[in-house]
Coordinates of C-alpha atoms in Angstrom, one line a residue:
X2 CA 93.9 156.9 -165.7
X3 CA 93.4 158.7 -162.4
X4 CA 94.1 162.2 -162.0
X5 CA 96.8 163.1 -159.6
X6 CA 95.9 166.9 -157.8
X7 CA 97.3 169.0 -155.0
X8 CA 95.1 166.7 -152.7
X9 CA 96.5 163.8 -152.8
X10 CA 99.7 165.1 -151.4
X11 CA 98.0 166.6 -148.5
X12 CA 96.2 163.5 -147.9
X13 CA 99.7 161.9 -148.0
X14 CA 100.9 164.3 -145.5
X15 CA 97.8 163.9 -142.9
X16 CA 98.6 159.8 -143.2
X17 CA 102.3 160.6 -142.6
X18 CA 102.1 163.3 -139.8
X19 CA 98.5 163.3 -138.2
X20 CA 99.7 164.3 -134.9
X21 CA 102.1 166.7 -135.4
X22 CA 101.5 170.4 -135.4
X23 CA 100.7 171.7 -139.1
X24 CA 99.3 175.1 -137.9
X25 CA 100.1 177.9 -135.8
X26 CA 97.2 180.2 -134.9
X27 CA 98.1 183.3 -132.7
X28 CA 95.3 182.8 -130.3
X29 CA 95.7 185.4 -126.8
X30 CA 99.0 186.1 -126.9
X31 CA 100.5 182.4 -127.7
X32 CA 101.0 180.4 -130.8
X33 CA 98.1 177.4 -130.5
X34 CA 99.1 174.2 -132.9
X35 CA 96.0 172.7 -135.2
X36 CA 98.0 169.5 -136.1
X37 CA 97.3 167.8 -139.8
X38 CA 94.7 165.4 -138.4
X39 CA 92.2 168.5 -137.4
X40 CA 93.2 170.3 -140.2
X41 CA 91.8 167.3 -142.4
X42 CA 89.1 166.6 -140.4
X43 CA 88.0 170.5 -140.4
X44 CA 88.5 170.6 -144.8
X45 CA 86.4 167.9 -145.1
X46 CA 83.3 168.9 -143.1
X47 CA 83.7 172.2 -145.2
X48 CA 83.7 169.6 -148.3
X49 CA 80.8 167.7 -147.4
X50 CA 79.0 171.2 -146.6
X51 CA 80.0 172.6 -150.2
X52 CA 78.7 169.9 -151.6
X53 CA 75.3 169.7 -149.6
X54 CA 75.0 173.7 -150.7
X55 CA 75.1 173.0 -153.9
X56 CA 78.7 174.1 -155.3
X57 CA 79.1 172.2 -158.4
X58 CA 82.1 171.5 -160.1
X59 CA 83.9 174.0 -162.0
X60 CA 82.1 177.0 -160.2
X61 CA 84.5 179.8 -159.0
X62 CA 84.9 181.0 -155.5
X63 CA 86.3 184.3 -154.6
X64 CA 88.7 183.9 -151.7
X65 CA 88.9 187.4 -150.2
X66 CA 90.8 186.2 -146.3
X67 CA 93.4 187.5 -144.4
X68 CA 96.4 184.7 -144.3
X69 CA 95.3 182.6 -141.8
X70 CA 94.6 178.7 -141.4
X71 CA 90.9 179.2 -142.3
X72 CA 92.0 180.3 -145.7
X73 CA 93.7 177.2 -146.3
X74 CA 91.3 175.0 -145.0
X75 CA 88.7 176.9 -146.9
X76 CA 90.4 176.8 -150.2
X77 CA 91.1 172.9 -149.7
X78 CA 87.8 172.4 -148.8
X79 CA 86.8 174.0 -152.3
X80 CA 88.7 171.6 -153.8
X81 CA 87.4 168.5 -152.4
X82 CA 84.0 169.7 -153.7
X83 CA 85.4 170.3 -157.3
X84 CA 85.5 174.2 -157.0
X85 CA 88.1 176.4 -158.5
X86 CA 89.7 179.0 -156.2
X87 CA 90.1 182.8 -157.1
X88 CA 92.2 184.4 -154.5
X89 CA 91.7 188.0 -154.2
X90 CA 94.3 190.4 -152.6
X91 CA 93.2 192.5 -150.0
X92 CA 94.7 195.6 -150.6
X93 CA 92.5 195.7 -154.0
X94 CA 90.1 198.5 -154.3
X95 CA 86.5 198.0 -154.5
X96 CA 86.4 198.7 -157.9
X97 CA 89.1 195.8 -158.8
X98 CA 87.3 193.6 -156.3
X99 CA 84.0 193.9 -158.3
X100 CA 85.7 193.5 -161.4
X101 CA 87.7 190.6 -160.7
X102 CA 85.2 188.3 -159.5
X103 CA 82.6 189.7 -162.6
X104 CA 85.8 188.6 -165.3
X105 CA 86.1 185.4 -163.0
X106 CA 82.6 184.4 -163.5
X107 CA 82.3 183.9 -159.4
X108 CA 79.8 182.3 -157.9
X109 CA 80.5 182.4 -154.5
X110 CA 82.5 184.9 -152.7
X111 CA 83.9 184.6 -149.1
X112 CA 84.8 187.4 -146.7
X113 CA 85.8 188.6 -143.4
X114 CA 83.0 190.2 -141.0
X115 CA 84.3 193.7 -141.2
X116 CA 84.0 193.8 -144.8
X117 CA 80.5 193.3 -145.3
X118 CA 79.3 196.9 -145.2
X119 CA 81.3 197.1 -148.2
X120 CA 79.9 194.4 -150.3
X121 CA 76.6 195.2 -149.3
X122 CA 77.5 199.2 -150.4
X123 CA 77.5 197.9 -153.8
X124 CA 75.6 195.2 -153.9
X125 CA 74.0 196.4 -157.0
X126 CA 77.1 195.9 -158.5
X127 CA 77.3 192.6 -157.5
X128 CA 77.7 189.4 -159.9
X129 CA 73.7 188.5 -160.3
X130 CA 73.1 185.3 -157.9
X131 CA 76.0 185.6 -156.3
X132 CA 76.3 183.9 -152.7
X133 CA 78.3 185.4 -150.1
X134 CA 80.2 183.7 -147.1
X135 CA 81.1 185.3 -144.0
X136 CA 84.5 184.2 -141.5
X137 CA 82.5 184.6 -138.2
X138 CA 81.6 182.8 -135.6
X139 CA 77.8 182.4 -135.9
X140 CA 75.9 179.9 -137.0
X141 CA 73.7 181.3 -139.5
X142 CA 73.0 184.8 -141.2
X143 CA 69.6 185.4 -142.0
X144 CA 69.8 187.8 -144.9
X145 CA 69.3 186.2 -148.7
X146 CA 72.4 184.7 -150.4
X147 CA 74.6 185.8 -147.3
X148 CA 75.6 182.6 -144.9
X149 CA 78.2 181.9 -142.7
X150 CA 81.4 179.5 -143.0
X151 CA 80.2 178.0 -140.0
X152 CA 76.8 176.3 -141.7
X153 CA 79.2 174.2 -143.6
X154 CA 80.4 172.0 -140.9
X155 CA 77.5 169.9 -140.0
X156 CA 77.0 167.8 -142.8
X157 CA 79.8 164.4 -141.6
X158 CA 83.2 164.1 -141.7
X159 CA 83.4 161.5 -144.3
X160 CA 86.1 161.7 -146.4
X161 CA 85.1 163.1 -149.7
X162 CA 85.6 162.0 -153.2
X163 CA 88.7 163.1 -155.1
X164 CA 87.5 166.0 -157.7
X165 CA 88.3 165.4 -161.5
X166 CA 87.8 169.2 -162.0
X167 CA 91.5 169.9 -163.9
X168 CA 91.4 173.8 -162.5
X169 CA 92.7 174.8 -158.8
X170 CA 93.1 178.4 -159.5
X171 CA 92.4 181.7 -161.1
X172 CA 94.9 184.0 -159.8
X173 CA 95.3 188.1 -160.9
X174 CA 98.4 189.2 -161.7
X175 CA 99.6 191.7 -164.0
X176 CA 96.8 193.6 -166.1
X177 CA 94.2 195.7 -166.5
X178 CA 90.6 196.3 -166.7
X179 CA 90.9 196.4 -170.6
X180 CA 93.2 193.3 -170.7
X181 CA 92.3 191.1 -167.9
X182 CA 95.6 188.7 -166.6
X183 CA 93.7 186.0 -164.4
X184 CA 96.3 183.6 -164.9
X185 CA 94.9 179.3 -165.0
X186 CA 96.6 177.5 -162.8
X187 CA 95.8 173.4 -163.0
X188 CA 96.6 171.3 -160.1
X189 CA 98.8 169.3 -162.3
X190 CA 100.8 172.8 -163.0
X191 CA 100.7 173.6 -159.0
X192 CA 102.0 169.9 -157.8
X193 CA 104.6 169.8 -160.6
X194 CA 105.8 173.1 -159.1
X195 CA 105.8 171.5 -155.5
X196 CA 108.1 168.4 -156.3
X197 CA 110.4 170.5 -158.5
X198 CA 110.5 172.6 -155.6
X199 CA 110.9 169.7 -152.9
X200 CA 113.5 168.0 -155.1
X201 CA 115.7 171.8 -154.9
X202 CA 114.7 173.2 -151.3
X203 CA 114.0 170.3 -149.2
X204 CA 113.3 170.9 -145.8
X205 CA 113.2 168.6 -143.2
X206 CA 109.9 167.3 -141.1
X207 CA 108.5 169.2 -138.6
X208 CA 111.0 172.5 -139.7
X209 CA 108.8 175.8 -138.8
X210 CA 108.2 178.4 -141.3
X211 CA 105.8 181.6 -140.6
X212 CA 103.5 183.4 -143.4
X213 CA 104.5 186.8 -144.2
X214 CA 103.5 187.1 -147.6
X215 CA 99.7 187.2 -148.4
X216 CA 98.2 184.1 -149.3
X217 CA 96.8 185.0 -152.6
X218 CA 100.6 185.6 -153.9
X219 CA 101.6 182.6 -156.2
X220 CA 104.8 182.3 -154.1
X221 CA 103.6 182.4 -150.7
X222 CA 100.7 179.8 -151.9
X223 CA 102.9 176.9 -153.7
X224 CA 106.1 177.7 -151.7
X225 CA 105.0 178.7 -148.3
X226 CA 102.0 176.8 -148.2
X227 CA 101.7 173.5 -149.9
X228 CA 105.4 172.8 -150.5
X229 CA 105.3 173.0 -146.7
X230 CA 102.3 170.7 -146.1
X231 CA 103.7 168.0 -148.5
X232 CA 107.3 167.9 -146.5
X233 CA 105.5 167.3 -143.0
X234 CA 106.5 171.0 -141.7
X235 CA 104.7 173.9 -140.2
X236 CA 103.7 177.2 -140.4
X237 CA 103.1 180.3 -138.3
X238 CA 100.4 183.3 -139.0
X239 CA 100.4 186.4 -137.7
X240 CA 97.5 187.9 -135.8
X241 CA 94.5 188.7 -137.7
X242 CA 94.0 192.4 -138.7
X243 CA 97.8 193.9 -139.5
X244 CA 98.9 195.9 -142.3
X245 CA 102.0 195.1 -144.0
X246 CA 103.9 197.5 -142.1
X247 CA 103.0 196.1 -138.8
X248 CA 103.9 192.9 -140.1
X249 CA 107.9 194.6 -140.9
X250 CA 107.5 196.0 -137.4
X251 CA 106.3 192.5 -136.4
X252 CA 109.4 190.1 -137.6
X253 CA 112.1 190.7 -134.5
X254 CA 109.2 189.4 -132.0
X255 CA 108.3 186.9 -134.6
X256 CA 112.3 185.8 -135.0
X257 CA 112.7 185.3 -131.5
X258 CA 109.1 183.9 -129.7
X259 CA 108.3 181.6 -133.3
X260 CA 111.3 180.8 -134.1
X261 CA 111.2 179.6 -137.5
X262 CA 113.9 177.2 -139.1
X263 CA 113.6 179.1 -142.5
X264 CA 111.6 182.2 -144.2
X265 CA 110.1 182.9 -147.8
X266 CA 110.8 186.8 -148.2
X267 CA 110.5 189.5 -150.4
X268 CA 113.4 192.3 -150.8
X269 CA 111.6 195.3 -148.5
X270 CA 111.2 192.2 -145.6
X271 CA 114.9 191.2 -145.9
X272 CA 115.5 195.0 -145.6
X273 CA 113.6 195.5 -142.9
X274 CA 115.3 192.2 -141.1
X275 CA 118.9 193.7 -142.1
X276 CA 117.8 197.4 -140.4
X277 CA 116.4 195.7 -137.3
X278 CA 120.0 193.5 -136.9
X279 CA 121.8 197.3 -137.6
X280 CA 119.6 198.7 -134.8
X281 CA 120.4 195.8 -132.4
X282 CA 124.3 196.0 -132.9
X283 CA 124.2 199.9 -131.6
X284 CA 122.5 198.9 -128.9
X285 CA 125.0 196.9 -127.5
X286 CA 127.5 199.7 -127.5
X287 CA 130.3 201.6 -129.5
X288 CA 133.2 198.8 -128.7
X289 CA 130.6 196.2 -130.4
X290 CA 129.9 197.9 -133.2
X291 CA 133.0 198.1 -134.1
X292 CA 134.0 194.4 -133.7
X293 CA 130.7 193.8 -135.8
X294 CA 132.1 196.1 -138.6
X295 CA 135.6 194.8 -138.7
X296 CA 133.9 191.2 -139.0
X297 CA 131.5 192.1 -141.4
X298 CA 134.2 193.3 -143.9
X299 CA 136.4 190.7 -143.5
X300 CA 133.6 188.1 -144.0
X301 CA 132.6 190.4 -147.6
X302 CA 136.4 189.9 -148.3
X303 CA 136.8 186.3 -147.9
X304 CA 133.4 185.9 -149.9
X305 CA 135.1 188.1 -152.2
X306 CA 138.2 186.4 -152.6
X307 CA 137.1 182.8 -151.9
X308 CA 140.7 180.7 -152.3
X309 CA 142.7 183.4 -152.6
X310 CA 141.9 185.0 -149.0
X311 CA 145.5 184.6 -147.2
X312 CA 145.6 181.6 -144.0
X313 CA 146.0 184.4 -141.4
X314 CA 143.2 186.4 -142.4
X315 CA 140.8 183.4 -142.6
X316 CA 141.7 182.6 -139.0
X317 CA 140.8 186.0 -138.0
X318 CA 137.9 186.0 -140.0
X319 CA 137.1 183.0 -138.0
X320 CA 137.4 184.0 -134.6
X321 CA 135.5 187.5 -135.4
X322 CA 132.9 185.4 -137.1
X323 CA 132.6 183.2 -134.3
X324 CA 133.0 186.0 -131.4
X325 CA 130.8 188.3 -132.8
X326 CA 128.5 187.5 -136.0
X327 CA 127.1 184.3 -134.5
X328 CA 126.2 186.1 -130.8
X329 CA 124.2 187.9 -132.8
X330 CA 122.8 185.3 -134.8
X331 CA 122.2 183.4 -131.9
X332 CA 120.9 186.4 -130.2
X333 CA 118.4 187.7 -132.6
X334 CA 117.5 184.6 -135.1
X335 CA 118.7 181.9 -133.3
X336 CA 117.1 178.5 -135.5
X337 CA 117.0 180.5 -139.0
X338 CA 119.0 177.8 -141.2
X339 CA 118.0 180.3 -144.9
X340 CA 116.0 182.3 -146.5
X341 CA 114.3 182.2 -149.7
X342 CA 113.6 185.7 -151.4
X343 CA 111.5 186.1 -154.5
X344 CA 109.0 188.7 -156.0
X345 CA 111.7 191.3 -157.0
X346 CA 115.5 191.9 -157.5
X347 CA 117.6 191.6 -154.1
X348 CA 120.7 193.6 -153.9
X349 CA 123.6 190.9 -154.2
X350 CA 125.1 193.1 -150.9
X351 CA 122.4 192.2 -148.9
X352 CA 122.6 188.3 -149.7
X353 CA 126.5 188.8 -149.2
X354 CA 125.8 190.6 -145.4
X355 CA 123.4 187.5 -143.8
X356 CA 126.2 185.1 -145.7
X357 CA 128.6 186.2 -143.4
X358 CA 126.5 185.3 -140.4
X359 CA 126.2 182.2 -142.0
X360 CA 122.0 182.8 -142.9
X361 CA 122.2 182.0 -146.6
X362 CA 119.4 183.4 -148.8
X363 CA 118.5 181.7 -151.8
X364 CA 117.4 184.2 -153.9
X365 CA 115.1 183.0 -156.9
X366 CA 113.0 183.3 -159.8
X367 CA 109.3 183.0 -160.9
X368 CA 106.4 184.1 -162.5
X369 CA 102.2 183.3 -161.4
X370 CA 102.4 181.8 -164.9
X371 CA 105.1 179.5 -164.2
X372 CA 103.0 178.6 -160.9
X373 CA 105.2 180.0 -160.0
X374 CA 108.7 178.7 -159.4
X375 CA 111.1 178.7 -162.8
X376 CA 114.6 179.0 -161.5
X377 CA 116.4 179.4 -157.4
X378 CA 119.7 179.3 -156.0
X379 CA 120.1 176.5 -152.9
X380 CA 122.9 174.7 -150.6
X381 CA 124.5 172.8 -153.2
X382 CA 124.4 175.3 -156.1
X383 CA 124.4 179.2 -155.2
X384 CA 125.6 181.6 -157.3
X385 CA 125.7 185.7 -155.7
X386 CA 124.0 188.2 -158.1
X387 CA 122.2 185.2 -160.2
X388 CA 118.3 183.7 -159.6
X389 CA 119.9 179.7 -159.6
X390 CA 119.5 177.3 -162.2
X391 CA 116.3 175.8 -163.7
X392 CA 114.3 174.0 -161.2
X393 CA 114.3 170.1 -162.6
X394 CA 112.5 169.5 -166.1
X395 CA 112.1 172.9 -166.6
X396 CA 113.5 174.0 -170.1
X397 CA 115.1 177.9 -170.2
X398 CA 115.7 180.0 -173.5
X399 CA 117.4 183.5 -174.2
X400 CA 116.0 185.0 -177.5
X401 CA 116.4 188.1 -179.2
X402 CA 113.8 190.3 -180.4
X403 CA 113.6 188.3 -183.8
X404 CA 112.8 185.2 -181.3
X405 CA 116.2 183.7 -182.1
X406 CA 118.0 181.6 -179.2
X407 CA 121.1 183.5 -177.6
X408 CA 123.9 181.5 -176.5
X409 CA 125.5 182.4 -172.8
X410 CA 126.2 185.3 -171.4
X411 CA 123.9 187.2 -174.1
X412 CA 120.8 189.2 -173.0
X413 CA 117.5 189.0 -174.3
X414 CA 113.7 187.8 -173.3
X415 CA 113.7 184.6 -171.2
X416 CA 111.3 182.3 -172.4
X417 CA 110.6 179.4 -169.9
X418 CA 108.8 175.7 -171.0
X419 CA 107.7 172.9 -168.5
X420 CA 104.8 171.5 -167.0
X421 CA 104.3 174.0 -164.6
X422 CA 103.6 176.6 -167.2
X423 CA 100.0 177.8 -167.4
X424 CA 97.7 176.9 -170.5
X425 CA 96.8 181.0 -170.3
X426 CA 94.6 183.5 -169.1
X427 CA 90.7 182.8 -168.2
X428 CA 88.8 184.8 -171.0
X429 CA 91.4 186.3 -172.3
X430 CA 92.5 184.6 -176.1
X431 CA 94.9 187.7 -177.1
X432 CA 96.9 187.8 -174.0
X433 CA 97.2 184.2 -174.1
X434 CA 98.5 183.9 -177.6
X435 CA 100.6 186.8 -177.2
X436 CA 102.0 185.0 -174.1
X437 CA 102.1 181.4 -174.5
X438 CA 103.7 180.2 -178.2
X439 CA 104.5 176.5 -178.8
X440 CA 104.3 175.5 -175.0
X441 CA 106.8 178.6 -174.2
X442 CA 105.9 181.1 -171.6
X443 CA 107.2 184.2 -172.7
X444 CA 107.9 186.2 -170.1
X445 CA 108.7 189.6 -170.5
X446 CA 111.8 189.6 -168.6
X447 CA 115.3 190.8 -169.7
X448 CA 117.9 188.2 -168.7
X449 CA 120.8 185.8 -169.8
X450 CA 121.8 182.2 -168.9
X451 CA 125.5 182.0 -167.9
X452 CA 128.8 179.2 -168.7
X453 CA 127.6 177.5 -165.6
X454 CA 123.8 177.6 -166.6
X455 CA 123.1 180.5 -163.9
X456 CA 120.2 182.4 -164.6
X457 CA 120.8 186.2 -164.1
X458 CA 117.5 188.5 -164.5
X459 CA 117.7 192.1 -165.5
X460 CA 114.0 193.5 -165.2
X461 CA 111.3 194.2 -167.1
X462 CA 111.6 194.6 -171.1
X463 CA 108.6 197.6 -170.6
X464 CA 110.3 199.6 -167.8
X465 CA 113.8 199.8 -169.4
X466 CA 115.8 203.2 -169.4
X467 CA 115.9 204.6 -172.9
X468 CA 118.9 206.9 -173.7
X469 CA 118.6 209.4 -176.4
X470 CA 120.6 207.5 -179.1
X471 CA 118.0 204.5 -178.5
X472 CA 120.4 202.1 -176.2
X473 CA 118.4 200.5 -173.1
X474 CA 119.4 199.2 -170.0
X475 CA 117.2 197.8 -167.1
X476 CA 116.6 200.7 -164.0
X477 CA 116.2 198.1 -161.2
X478 CA 120.2 197.2 -160.8
X479 CA 120.7 200.9 -160.3
X480 CA 118.3 201.4 -158.1
X481 CA 118.9 198.8 -155.7
X482 CA 122.2 200.0 -155.6
X483 CA 121.6 203.0 -154.9
X484 CA 119.0 202.2 -152.0
X485 CA 122.0 200.4 -150.5
X486 CA 124.9 202.6 -150.8
X487 CA 123.0 205.8 -150.1
X488 CA 121.8 206.1 -146.6
X489 CA 119.8 209.8 -147.5
X490 CA 117.9 208.0 -149.7
X491 CA 114.9 205.8 -148.8
X492 CA 113.6 205.0 -152.1
X493 CA 113.9 206.1 -156.1
X494 CA 112.7 204.9 -159.3
X495 CA 114.9 206.4 -161.7
X496 CA 113.5 207.5 -165.9
X497 CA 115.2 208.1 -168.9
X498 CA 112.4 208.0 -172.1
X499 CA 115.1 208.8 -175.2
X500 CA 116.3 212.2 -173.2
X501 CA 120.3 213.4 -172.8
X502 CA 120.2 212.3 -168.9
X503 CA 118.3 210.2 -166.5
X504 CA 117.1 211.4 -163.3
X505 CA 115.7 210.0 -160.0
X506 CA 112.3 210.3 -158.0
X507 CA 113.5 210.7 -154.8
X508 CA 111.9 209.6 -151.5
X509 CA 114.7 210.6 -148.9
X510 CA 115.7 208.8 -145.5
X511 CA 114.5 211.5 -143.6
X512 CA 115.7 209.7 -140.0
X513 CA 119.3 209.9 -141.3
X514 CA 119.1 213.2 -142.9
X515 CA 118.0 214.7 -139.5
X516 CA 120.9 212.7 -137.9
X517 CA 123.3 214.5 -139.9
X518 CA 122.0 218.1 -139.3
X519 CA 122.3 218.3 -135.9
X520 CA 125.1 220.4 -136.2
X521 CA 123.9 222.6 -138.8
X522 CA 122.3 225.9 -138.3
X523 CA 118.4 225.6 -139.0
X524 CA 118.3 227.8 -141.6
X525 CA 121.0 225.8 -143.9
X526 CA 119.0 222.5 -143.1
X527 CA 117.2 222.6 -146.5
X528 CA 120.1 223.3 -148.9
X529 CA 122.2 221.2 -146.8
X530 CA 120.1 218.1 -146.9
X531 CA 119.8 218.2 -151.1
X532 CA 123.6 218.7 -151.1
X533 CA 123.7 215.7 -149.0
X534 CA 121.7 214.0 -151.2
X535 CA 123.5 215.5 -154.5
X536 CA 126.7 214.5 -152.7
X537 CA 125.6 211.0 -153.1
X538 CA 124.5 211.1 -156.7
X539 CA 127.8 212.1 -157.7
X540 CA 129.8 209.8 -155.3
X541 CA 127.7 207.1 -156.9
X542 CA 128.7 208.1 -160.1
X543 CA 132.0 208.5 -159.5
X544 CA 132.4 205.1 -158.4
X545 CA 129.7 203.3 -160.2
X546 CA 131.2 200.9 -163.0
X547 CA 127.5 201.7 -165.1
X548 CA 128.1 204.3 -168.0
X549 CA 127.6 207.6 -166.9
X550 CA 124.2 208.4 -169.4
X551 CA 122.5 206.2 -167.3
X552 CA 123.2 206.8 -163.4
X553 CA 120.8 209.9 -162.3
X554 CA 122.3 213.2 -162.7
X555 CA 118.8 215.2 -161.9
X556 CA 116.8 214.4 -159.2
X557 CA 113.5 215.3 -157.7
X558 CA 112.2 215.0 -153.8
X559 CA 108.8 213.4 -153.6
X560 CA 107.1 214.1 -150.2
X561 CA 104.9 210.7 -149.9
X562 CA 106.4 207.6 -150.0
X563 CA 105.8 204.6 -152.7
X564 CA 103.3 202.5 -151.0
X565 CA 100.6 200.1 -151.8
X566 CA 97.8 202.2 -150.4
X567 CA 98.5 204.5 -153.4
X568 CA 99.1 202.3 -156.3
X569 CA 102.7 202.9 -156.5
X570 CA 104.1 199.2 -154.8
X571 CA 101.9 195.7 -156.1
X572 CA 102.1 193.5 -153.2
X573 CA 105.7 192.3 -154.1
X574 CA 106.9 195.4 -153.0
X575 CA 107.7 196.0 -156.5
X576 CA 107.6 199.6 -158.1
X577 CA 104.0 200.1 -160.3
X578 CA 106.1 202.2 -163.2
X579 CA 103.5 203.0 -165.4
X580 CA 101.4 204.7 -161.9
X581 CA 104.4 206.5 -160.3
X582 CA 105.1 208.1 -164.1
X583 CA 102.0 209.3 -164.8
X584 CA 101.4 210.6 -161.3
X585 CA 105.2 212.4 -161.7
X586 CA 104.4 213.7 -165.2
X587 CA 104.5 217.0 -164.8
X588 CA 107.3 216.9 -162.7
X589 CA 109.3 214.7 -165.3
X590 CA 108.4 217.1 -168.1
X591 CA 109.7 220.1 -165.8
X592 CA 112.9 219.0 -165.1
X593 CA 113.7 218.2 -168.9
X594 CA 112.4 221.6 -170.0
X595 CA 113.8 223.9 -166.9
X596 CA 117.4 224.2 -166.6
X597 CA 117.1 224.1 -162.9
X598 CA 120.1 222.9 -160.8
X599 CA 119.4 220.1 -158.1
X600 CA 119.8 222.3 -155.5
X601 CA 117.8 225.7 -156.6
X602 CA 114.8 223.4 -158.1
X603 CA 111.9 225.3 -156.4
X604 CA 110.2 221.8 -155.8
X605 CA 113.1 219.9 -154.1
X606 CA 113.0 223.7 -151.9
X607 CA 109.8 223.4 -151.0
X608 CA 109.5 219.4 -150.9
X609 CA 112.5 219.1 -148.1
X610 CA 111.5 222.1 -146.4
X611 CA 108.1 220.4 -145.6
X612 CA 109.9 217.7 -144.9
X613 CA 112.2 218.7 -142.6
X614 CA 109.2 220.4 -140.7

């Protein structure tokens, strides 16, 4: 029986949509299209080149490139030649890169031109016999074991044989050098997930999306790239050399110049889009902003009350929505039909916000180990606050600590079973045995399935708050609520490890604080700023239905944001809690040991004074 791979989906798409644009590359201020047929020809040329240069079936090729058409073209060509692709995140440290290519047993490494000096500086630490390929315009590189990708394209355009290699990717996920986690994903795993997603969130032929996420991200890789290809869509790419912060700032320009039909997002990007809309509304004048607030309030009430919403209010809500909210949507993102969010918890209030514009956000859930999508909301089954129902032919089970299956609405560990689930981790039998048991993936995530079959994800078991009496609670829910409801808080990490109260490590929103201090004498700025944050926390505790022991009482001001650069955010923009807890270990210990109040805490006074300068 012939083994079906991702490549047969690609070949079918090329046959059906040959002349349609597949990729759009930013060039000299415009998006230039590359058709399905053109991409196919480039892929076949490269594949023949790989075979000429002796790439053997099963050899690992590390791909350390920026998100661009060449990333996808190169991956497809390696698969045709029978190789295994190891996507590498651009933001990792050199030490981590070296460790990953050693652990994955890579024979080849593909890099951007500007990365070569860094690689050469660590030449002695590279795996023996490693061949380096550079994404550059030159035809040949004279250095030993270093080649240009352009050298691959001179060996014919004939269609290579379909490969028999089972494994498609090794994708690194959570783990450390002592516990490496390179997820083995087969062609069958990824192909299965592509078809499952197509059945759940179909897109029309020629639909356009934009690649905002890094291509090594399993969500972007399976959903943003291969699901779109399989359905005849097209994908825009940003200018190369852009950081994620620059990408965040580019979203308004992308929406208006490229006009995507849908976007794949993570919560950080969605919140950035919301902030962009709010700025646009303020620019339209005070009268328009007031109408906007009224329209939002009515839309929220309508969504919350459903059929109980009175006829008169429905008519008014529809009029305001048409006059105000639709006007904003048509101006700022005219073609957008929906967004899909994954990678981290998204506050339900943010989903309700975009729903008011008639722009649904389908929150989903997945893991790299599931190739990656497990469940998602969609047009026909959408429940705000959940991550949707499982995809076709995926089974979910919620279990307690004894491994016993729990009934609906009971919280426990989420287990996943399906053809999309990995067979394990490369060269790590212990992690594989701990995670894959009887074909069930033990996710380490806390969740429940409600009476209607919707999955609710509460957080990671390893990140749970633990009170003095041993009770546990997920911090993510509280953190997203604080960031949404407290304008003076930019980001927050809350902590409780069997202590008498919960504390918060807070990155303040200095733009909002500075605006609030305009009428306050300068010598009172520091204490007033701290009081603004303390008053917000008090109000949050008063209004929140969450038990008081979980809502933060004490806080510590941080003068550095959680970021990819300091390792306190991962490439999903999720907090790396162990890193944060280690970094602020002394602060945490001091808060629990001293009896300082938030307003007389010397650290808070010092940090806020510096931030206000």
